[in-house]
Amino acid sequence: MRELRCTAKGRLEWREVAEPQLPGPQGALVRPISVARCEIDPLLISAGPVHAGEFAVGHEAICEVVSVGSEVTKVRPGDLAAVSFQVSCGACWRCSAGHTANCERYPVLSDYGMEPLSGVEYGGMLADLVAVPHANAMLAPIPAGLDPAALASVPDNVADGYRAVAPHLSQRRGAPVLIACHGARSIAAYAAQVALALGSAEVTFASDDKRVLDLAAELGATPLLTDWGRRPGRWPIVVDCGTSRAGLHYAVSCCEPDGILQSVSFYPAPGTDLPLGKMYTLGVAFHIGRAHSAALTPAVVELAATGAISPGAVTTMTIGWDEAPEQYLADAIKLVVTRSGA
Ligand SMILES: [Zn+2]
Ligand SMILES: [Zn+2]
Protein backbone atom coordinates (compact mmCIF):
# COMPACT_ATOMS: atom_id res chain seq x y z
CA MET A 1 0.00 0.00 0.00
CA ARG A 2 0.96 3.65 -0.35
CA GLU A 3 2.05 5.77 2.62
CA LEU A 4 3.34 9.35 2.67
CA ARG A 5 6.70 9.63 4.40
CA CYS A 6 9.14 12.34 5.27
CA THR A 7 12.37 11.14 3.67
CA ALA A 8 14.60 14.16 4.30
CA LYS A 9 14.32 17.66 5.74
CA GLY A 10 11.29 19.29 4.10
CA ARG A 11 10.79 16.37 1.69
CA LEU A 12 7.70 14.13 1.40
CA GLU A 13 7.37 11.06 -0.82
CA TRP A 14 4.91 8.23 -1.34
CA ARG A 15 6.38 4.87 -0.35
CA GLU A 16 5.15 1.36 -1.02
CA VAL A 17 4.96 -0.31 2.39
CA ALA A 18 3.50 -3.56 3.73
CA GLU A 19 -0.18 -3.42 4.72
CA PRO A 20 -0.73 -3.48 8.48
CA GLN A 21 -2.45 -6.55 9.92
CA LEU A 22 -5.55 -6.50 12.13
CA PRO A 23 -4.03 -5.92 15.58
CA GLY A 24 -5.89 -8.54 17.61
CA PRO A 25 -9.50 -8.89 18.82
CA GLN A 26 -9.72 -5.28 20.12
CA GLY A 27 -8.27 -3.78 16.97
CA ALA A 28 -9.46 -2.35 13.68
CA LEU A 29 -8.05 -1.53 10.31
CA VAL A 30 -9.17 1.84 8.98
CA ARG A 31 -8.78 3.68 5.69
CA PRO A 32 -8.17 7.44 6.10
CA ILE A 33 -10.37 9.47 3.77
CA SER A 34 -9.68 13.00 4.97
CA VAL A 35 -6.58 14.16 6.80
CA ALA A 36 -5.88 17.56 8.34
CA ARG A 37 -2.41 18.99 8.74
CA CYS A 38 -1.61 19.47 12.40
CA GLU A 39 0.23 22.54 13.64
CA ILE A 40 3.20 20.33 14.52
CA ASP A 41 3.52 18.65 11.11
CA PRO A 42 5.48 21.43 9.33
CA LEU A 43 7.90 21.51 12.27
CA LEU A 44 8.47 17.73 12.19
CA ILE A 45 8.84 17.67 8.41
CA SER A 46 11.20 20.63 8.22
CA ALA A 47 13.36 19.05 10.95
CA GLY A 48 13.39 15.77 8.98
CA PRO A 49 13.98 12.19 10.15
CA VAL A 50 15.62 11.86 13.56
CA HIS A 51 15.88 8.13 14.36
CA ALA A 52 15.14 6.10 11.26
CA GLY A 53 15.81 7.21 7.70
CA GLU A 54 12.20 8.31 7.19
CA PHE A 55 8.89 8.53 9.02
CA ALA A 56 5.18 8.33 8.21
CA VAL A 57 3.26 11.61 8.22
CA GLY A 58 -0.21 12.71 9.30
CA HIS A 59 -2.24 12.04 12.44
CA GLU A 60 -5.53 13.97 12.25
CA ALA A 61 -8.05 11.96 10.26
CA ILE A 62 -11.52 10.75 9.60
CA CYS A 63 -11.40 7.14 8.45
CA GLU A 64 -13.62 4.45 7.06
CA VAL A 65 -13.59 1.28 9.13
CA VAL A 66 -12.39 -1.62 6.96
CA SER A 67 -12.29 -4.55 9.40
CA VAL A 68 -12.66 -5.09 13.13
CA GLY A 69 -11.64 -7.69 15.70
CA SER A 70 -14.12 -9.90 17.53
CA GLU A 71 -14.27 -7.69 20.66
CA VAL A 72 -15.01 -4.45 18.84
CA THR A 73 -18.55 -3.22 19.52
CA LYS A 74 -18.37 0.50 18.83
CA VAL A 75 -17.97 0.47 15.05
CA ARG A 76 -18.59 -1.83 12.12
CA PRO A 77 -16.95 -2.05 8.70
CA GLY A 78 -18.18 0.80 6.54
CA ASP A 79 -18.64 3.22 9.45
CA LEU A 80 -16.87 6.57 9.47
CA ALA A 81 -14.91 7.40 12.59
CA ALA A 82 -12.57 9.98 14.03
CA VAL A 83 -9.37 8.28 15.19
CA SER A 84 -7.53 9.23 18.35
CA PHE A 85 -4.09 10.29 17.17
CA GLN A 86 -2.68 9.04 20.46
CA VAL A 87 -2.56 5.29 20.94
CA SER A 88 -4.41 4.48 24.15
CA CYS A 89 -6.00 1.39 25.65
CA GLY A 90 -9.14 2.85 27.23
CA ALA A 91 -8.86 0.49 30.20
CA CYS A 92 -5.91 1.48 32.39
CA TRP A 93 -6.41 3.85 35.32
CA ARG A 94 -5.11 6.84 33.40
CA CYS A 95 -7.40 6.21 30.44
CA SER A 96 -10.30 5.63 32.84
CA ALA A 97 -9.60 9.06 34.34
CA GLY A 98 -9.76 10.62 30.86
CA HIS A 99 -6.00 11.09 30.69
CA THR A 100 -5.70 9.12 27.49
CA ALA A 101 -2.62 11.00 26.24
CA ASN A 102 -0.69 9.31 29.00
CA CYS A 103 -2.04 5.76 28.71
CA GLU A 104 -0.11 3.51 31.06
CA ARG A 105 0.29 0.76 28.46
CA TYR A 106 2.20 2.81 25.91
CA PRO A 107 5.35 4.94 26.03
CA VAL A 108 4.78 8.69 26.20
CA LEU A 109 4.09 10.33 22.80
CA SER A 110 2.83 7.08 21.22
CA ASP A 111 1.16 8.90 18.36
CA TYR A 112 0.53 8.30 14.67
CA GLY A 113 2.82 10.28 12.38
CA MET A 114 5.23 11.39 15.10
CA GLU A 115 8.02 8.83 15.09
CA PRO A 116 10.64 11.59 15.50
CA LEU A 117 9.16 12.35 18.94
CA SER A 118 8.54 8.83 20.25
CA GLY A 119 11.04 6.70 18.38
CA VAL A 120 8.21 4.25 17.58
CA GLU A 121 6.61 4.11 14.13
CA TYR A 122 2.82 3.69 14.46
CA GLY A 123 2.22 4.66 10.81
CA GLY A 124 0.72 7.84 9.44
CA MET A 125 -2.77 8.82 8.35
CA LEU A 126 -1.73 9.65 4.79
CA ALA A 127 -1.84 5.95 4.02
CA ASP A 128 -4.26 3.41 2.57
CA LEU A 129 -4.63 1.47 5.81
CA VAL A 130 -3.87 2.20 9.46
CA ALA A 131 -3.94 -0.24 12.38
CA VAL A 132 -5.91 0.88 15.45
CA PRO A 133 -5.08 -1.44 18.38
CA HIS A 134 -7.98 -0.46 20.69
CA ALA A 135 -10.93 0.40 18.47
CA ASN A 136 -13.56 0.79 21.21
CA ALA A 137 -11.35 3.34 22.95
CA MET A 138 -9.75 5.10 20.00
CA LEU A 139 -12.56 5.42 17.44
CA ALA A 140 -15.41 7.92 17.70
CA PRO A 141 -18.16 7.17 15.16
CA ILE A 142 -19.18 10.05 12.89
CA PRO A 143 -22.96 10.43 12.47
CA ALA A 144 -24.30 10.15 8.93
CA GLY A 145 -24.57 13.38 6.98
CA LEU A 146 -21.48 15.10 8.38
CA ASP A 147 -18.71 16.10 5.99
CA PRO A 148 -15.55 14.09 6.80
CA ALA A 149 -13.29 16.80 5.33
CA ALA A 150 -14.76 19.40 7.70
CA LEU A 151 -14.10 17.11 10.68
CA ALA A 152 -10.62 15.89 9.79
CA SER A 153 -8.91 17.94 12.49
CA VAL A 154 -11.37 16.94 15.23
CA PRO A 155 -9.18 14.28 16.94
CA ASP A 156 -6.37 16.73 17.57
CA ASN A 157 -6.36 20.47 16.87
CA VAL A 158 -10.13 20.94 17.27
CA ALA A 159 -10.05 18.87 20.47
CA ASP A 160 -7.13 21.02 21.58
CA GLY A 161 -9.15 24.20 21.02
CA TYR A 162 -12.10 22.59 22.82
CA ARG A 163 -10.20 21.65 25.97
CA ALA A 164 -8.61 25.12 26.02
CA VAL A 165 -11.95 26.72 26.86
CA ALA A 166 -14.68 24.15 27.62
CA PRO A 167 -13.66 23.16 31.18
CA HIS A 168 -13.03 26.78 32.14
CA LEU A 169 -16.30 28.06 30.71
CA SER A 170 -18.16 25.32 32.56
CA GLN A 171 -16.77 26.82 35.79
CA ARG A 172 -17.30 30.46 34.72
CA ARG A 173 -20.41 30.45 32.58
CA GLY A 174 -20.59 33.20 30.00
CA ALA A 175 -17.16 34.57 30.87
CA PRO A 176 -15.40 36.63 28.21
CA VAL A 177 -12.36 34.93 26.74
CA LEU A 178 -9.13 36.31 25.32
CA ILE A 179 -7.24 34.21 22.81
CA ALA A 180 -3.61 35.27 22.31
CA CYS A 181 -2.60 33.79 18.94
CA HIS A 182 1.13 34.05 18.25
CA GLY A 183 1.23 30.68 16.47
CA ALA A 184 -0.83 27.48 16.26
CA ARG A 185 -3.39 29.50 14.32
CA SER A 186 -5.91 26.75 13.67
CA ILE A 187 -6.03 25.71 17.33
CA ALA A 188 -6.64 29.35 18.28
CA ALA A 189 -9.44 29.60 15.72
CA TYR A 190 -11.08 26.38 16.95
CA ALA A 191 -10.85 27.64 20.53
CA ALA A 192 -12.66 30.82 19.47
CA GLN A 193 -15.38 28.79 17.75
CA VAL A 194 -15.89 26.56 20.77
CA ALA A 195 -15.88 29.45 23.27
CA LEU A 196 -18.60 31.23 21.29
CA ALA A 197 -20.59 27.99 20.94
CA LEU A 198 -20.40 27.41 24.69
CA GLY A 199 -21.76 30.84 25.53
CA SER A 200 -18.78 33.12 26.16
CA ALA A 201 -20.12 36.68 26.26
CA GLU A 202 -17.31 37.86 24.01
CA VAL A 203 -14.26 36.22 22.49
CA THR A 204 -11.44 38.67 21.85
CA PHE A 205 -8.86 37.32 19.44
CA ALA A 206 -5.47 39.03 19.71
CA SER A 207 -2.78 38.43 17.10
CA ASP A 208 -0.08 40.10 15.03
CA ASP A 209 -1.19 37.99 12.02
CA LYS A 210 -3.76 39.80 9.87
CA ARG A 211 -4.90 36.65 8.06
CA VAL A 212 -5.90 34.86 11.22
CA LEU A 213 -7.54 38.03 12.55
CA ASP A 214 -9.73 38.13 9.43
CA LEU A 215 -10.64 34.48 9.97
CA ALA A 216 -11.40 35.09 13.66
CA ALA A 217 -13.74 37.95 12.71
CA GLU A 218 -15.55 35.65 10.25
CA LEU A 219 -16.02 33.14 13.07
CA GLY A 220 -17.66 35.80 15.26
CA ALA A 221 -14.74 36.77 17.50
CA THR A 222 -13.59 40.35 18.07
CA PRO A 223 -10.23 40.79 16.32
CA LEU A 224 -7.51 42.77 18.07
CA LEU A 225 -4.29 43.59 16.24
CA THR A 226 -1.39 43.63 18.67
CA ASP A 227 2.41 43.84 18.71
CA TRP A 228 2.40 41.99 22.07
CA GLY A 229 3.19 45.21 23.88
CA ARG A 230 0.84 46.90 26.37
CA ARG A 231 -2.07 44.83 27.56
CA PRO A 232 -5.44 46.07 26.30
CA GLY A 233 -7.37 44.81 29.34
CA ARG A 234 -7.81 41.84 31.65
CA TRP A 235 -9.84 38.67 31.12
CA PRO A 236 -10.98 35.87 33.43
CA ILE A 237 -10.00 33.23 30.83
CA VAL A 238 -6.97 33.63 28.58
CA VAL A 239 -5.80 31.08 26.01
CA ASP A 240 -2.15 31.11 24.97
CA CYS A 241 -1.50 29.74 21.44
CA GLY A 242 1.98 29.94 20.01
CA THR A 243 5.56 29.73 21.13
CA SER A 244 6.82 33.31 21.27
CA ARG A 245 8.05 34.62 24.60
CA ALA A 246 6.39 37.99 23.93
CA GLY A 247 3.04 36.32 23.22
CA LEU A 248 3.19 34.28 26.41
CA HIS A 249 4.04 37.31 28.55
CA TYR A 250 1.21 39.25 26.92
CA ALA A 251 -1.17 36.39 27.76
CA VAL A 252 -0.03 36.36 31.38
CA SER A 253 -0.40 40.14 31.68
CA CYS A 254 -3.97 39.97 30.33
CA CYS A 255 -5.18 37.61 33.09
CA GLU A 256 -7.53 38.97 35.71
CA PRO A 257 -6.61 38.34 39.35
CA ASP A 258 -7.61 34.73 40.03
CA GLY A 259 -7.99 34.28 36.30
CA ILE A 260 -7.24 31.17 34.25
CA LEU A 261 -4.39 30.98 31.78
CA GLN A 262 -4.59 27.96 29.49
CA SER A 263 -1.66 27.29 27.20
CA VAL A 264 -1.91 24.82 24.32
CA SER A 265 1.75 25.26 23.47
CA PHE A 266 4.98 23.34 23.75
CA TYR A 267 7.75 25.73 24.79
CA PRO A 268 11.21 24.30 24.29
CA ALA A 269 13.00 25.07 27.56
CA PRO A 270 14.68 27.31 28.53
CA GLY A 271 13.75 30.83 27.55
CA THR A 272 10.18 31.72 28.48
CA ASP A 273 10.99 33.33 31.86
CA LEU A 274 7.43 32.78 33.03
CA PRO A 275 6.73 35.55 35.59
CA LEU A 276 5.84 33.19 38.42
CA GLY A 277 6.09 35.95 41.05
CA LYS A 278 3.42 38.02 39.33
CA MET A 279 1.28 34.94 38.72
CA TYR A 280 1.57 33.96 42.38
CA THR A 281 0.61 37.42 43.57
CA LEU A 282 -2.45 37.62 41.30
CA GLY A 283 -3.43 33.97 41.74
CA VAL A 284 -3.31 33.13 38.04
CA ALA A 285 -4.12 29.45 37.52
CA PHE A 286 -1.83 28.19 34.78
CA HIS A 287 -2.82 25.09 32.82
CA ILE A 288 -0.51 23.48 30.28
CA GLY A 289 -0.30 20.02 28.75
CA ARG A 290 -1.26 17.88 25.80
CA ALA A 291 -4.89 17.32 24.86
CA HIS A 292 -6.32 13.86 25.57
CA SER A 293 -7.45 12.85 22.11
CA ALA A 294 -9.48 9.69 22.78
CA ALA A 295 -11.23 11.19 25.82
CA LEU A 296 -12.12 14.50 24.15
CA THR A 297 -13.01 13.47 20.62
CA PRO A 298 -16.57 12.14 21.25
CA ALA A 299 -17.63 15.45 22.86
CA VAL A 300 -16.16 17.42 19.97
CA VAL A 301 -17.88 15.20 17.41
CA GLU A 302 -21.13 15.79 19.29
CA LEU A 303 -20.63 19.57 19.22
CA ALA A 304 -20.04 19.43 15.47
CA ALA A 305 -22.99 17.08 14.93
CA THR A 306 -25.38 19.54 16.58
CA GLY A 307 -24.04 22.34 14.39
CA ALA A 308 -22.74 24.30 17.38
CA ILE A 309 -19.29 24.42 15.80
CA SER A 310 -18.25 24.22 12.15
CA PRO A 311 -14.61 23.17 12.06
CA GLY A 312 -14.69 23.32 8.26
CA ALA A 313 -14.94 27.12 8.51
CA VAL A 314 -11.32 27.18 9.70
CA THR A 315 -10.04 25.22 6.67
CA THR A 316 -8.31 27.61 4.27
CA MET A 317 -6.97 25.06 1.77
CA THR A 318 -8.15 21.65 0.58
CA ILE A 319 -6.00 19.44 -1.65
CA GLY A 320 -6.34 16.04 -3.28
CA TRP A 321 -4.57 12.92 -2.03
CA ASP A 322 -2.10 12.81 -4.93
CA GLU A 323 -1.07 16.43 -4.34
CA ALA A 324 0.08 15.79 -0.78
CA PRO A 325 3.85 15.39 -1.42
CA GLU A 326 4.07 18.78 -3.14
CA GLN A 327 1.32 20.71 -1.35
CA TYR A 328 1.30 19.47 2.25
CA LEU A 329 3.53 22.32 3.44
CA ALA A 330 1.61 25.03 1.53
CA ASP A 331 0.97 28.32 3.30
CA ALA A 332 -2.45 27.78 4.88
CA ILE A 333 -4.00 28.32 8.30
CA LYS A 334 -5.58 24.86 8.00
CA LEU A 335 -4.86 22.45 5.19
CA VAL A 336 -6.98 19.35 4.61
CA VAL A 337 -6.19 16.44 2.28
CA THR A 338 -9.12 14.47 0.87
CA ARG A 339 -9.31 11.42 -1.35
CA SER A 340 -11.93 13.18 -3.45
CA GLY A 341 -9.77 16.27 -3.99
CA ALA A 342 -10.40 19.97 -3.54
ZN1 LIG B 1 -1.14 17.10 16.21
ZN1 LIG C 1 -4.66 3.23 28.87
mmCIF file of C-alpha atoms in Angstrom, residues 1-5 14-15 17-20 30-35 56-59 61-64 66 112 122-131 321 324 337 339:
data_model
loop_
_atom_site.group_PDB
_atom_site.id
_atom_site.type_symbol
_atom_site.label_atom_id
_atom_site.label_comp_id
_atom_site.label_asym_id
_atom_site.label_seq_id
_atom_site.Cartn_x
_atom_site.Cartn_y
_atom_site.Cartn_z
ATOM 1 C CA MET A 1 0.000 0.000 0.000
ATOM 2 C CA ARG A 2 0.963 3.650 -0.348
ATOM 3 C CA GLU A 3 2.046 5.767 2.617
ATOM 4 C CA LEU A 4 3.339 9.350 2.674
ATOM 5 C CA ARG A 5 6.696 9.630 4.404
ATOM 6 C CA TRP A 14 4.908 8.231 -1.335
ATOM 7 C CA ARG A 15 6.383 4.874 -0.346
ATOM 8 C CA VAL A 17 4.962 -0.310 2.390
ATOM 9 C CA ALA A 18 3.505 -3.563 3.730
ATOM 10 C CA GLU A 19 -0.181 -3.419 4.717
ATOM 11 C CA PRO A 20 -0.727 -3.482 8.482
ATOM 12 C CA VAL A 30 -9.165 1.838 8.978
ATOM 13 C CA ARG A 31 -8.775 3.684 5.694
ATOM 14 C CA PRO A 32 -8.167 7.435 6.104
ATOM 15 C CA ILE A 33 -10.374 9.474 3.773
ATOM 16 C CA SER A 34 -9.678 13.002 4.968
ATOM 17 C CA VAL A 35 -6.575 14.162 6.801
ATOM 18 C CA ALA A 56 5.180 8.332 8.209
ATOM 19 C CA VAL A 57 3.261 11.611 8.219
ATOM 20 C CA GLY A 58 -0.212 12.708 9.297
ATOM 21 C CA HIS A 59 -2.243 12.043 12.440
ATOM 22 C CA ALA A 61 -8.045 11.957 10.262
ATOM 23 C CA ILE A 62 -11.522 10.745 9.597
ATOM 24 C CA CYS A 63 -11.400 7.140 8.446
ATOM 25 C CA GLU A 64 -13.624 4.448 7.058
ATOM 26 C CA VAL A 66 -12.388 -1.620 6.962
ATOM 27 C CA TYR A 112 0.535 8.304 14.670
ATOM 28 C CA TYR A 122 2.824 3.689 14.462
ATOM 29 C CA GLY A 123 2.219 4.658 10.806
ATOM 30 C CA GLY A 124 0.717 7.844 9.438
ATOM 31 C CA MET A 125 -2.773 8.824 8.349
ATOM 32 C CA LEU A 126 -1.731 9.647 4.789
ATOM 33 C CA ALA A 127 -1.839 5.946 4.015
ATOM 34 C CA ASP A 128 -4.260 3.413 2.567
ATOM 35 C CA LEU A 129 -4.628 1.467 5.815
ATOM 36 C CA VAL A 130 -3.874 2.197 9.459
ATOM 37 C CA ALA A 131 -3.945 -0.245 12.384
ATOM 38 C CA TRP A 321 -4.570 12.917 -2.025
ATOM 39 C CA ALA A 324 0.080 15.793 -0.784
ATOM 40 C CA VAL A 337 -6.192 16.442 2.278
ATOM 41 C CA ARG A 339 -9.306 11.423 -1.351
#
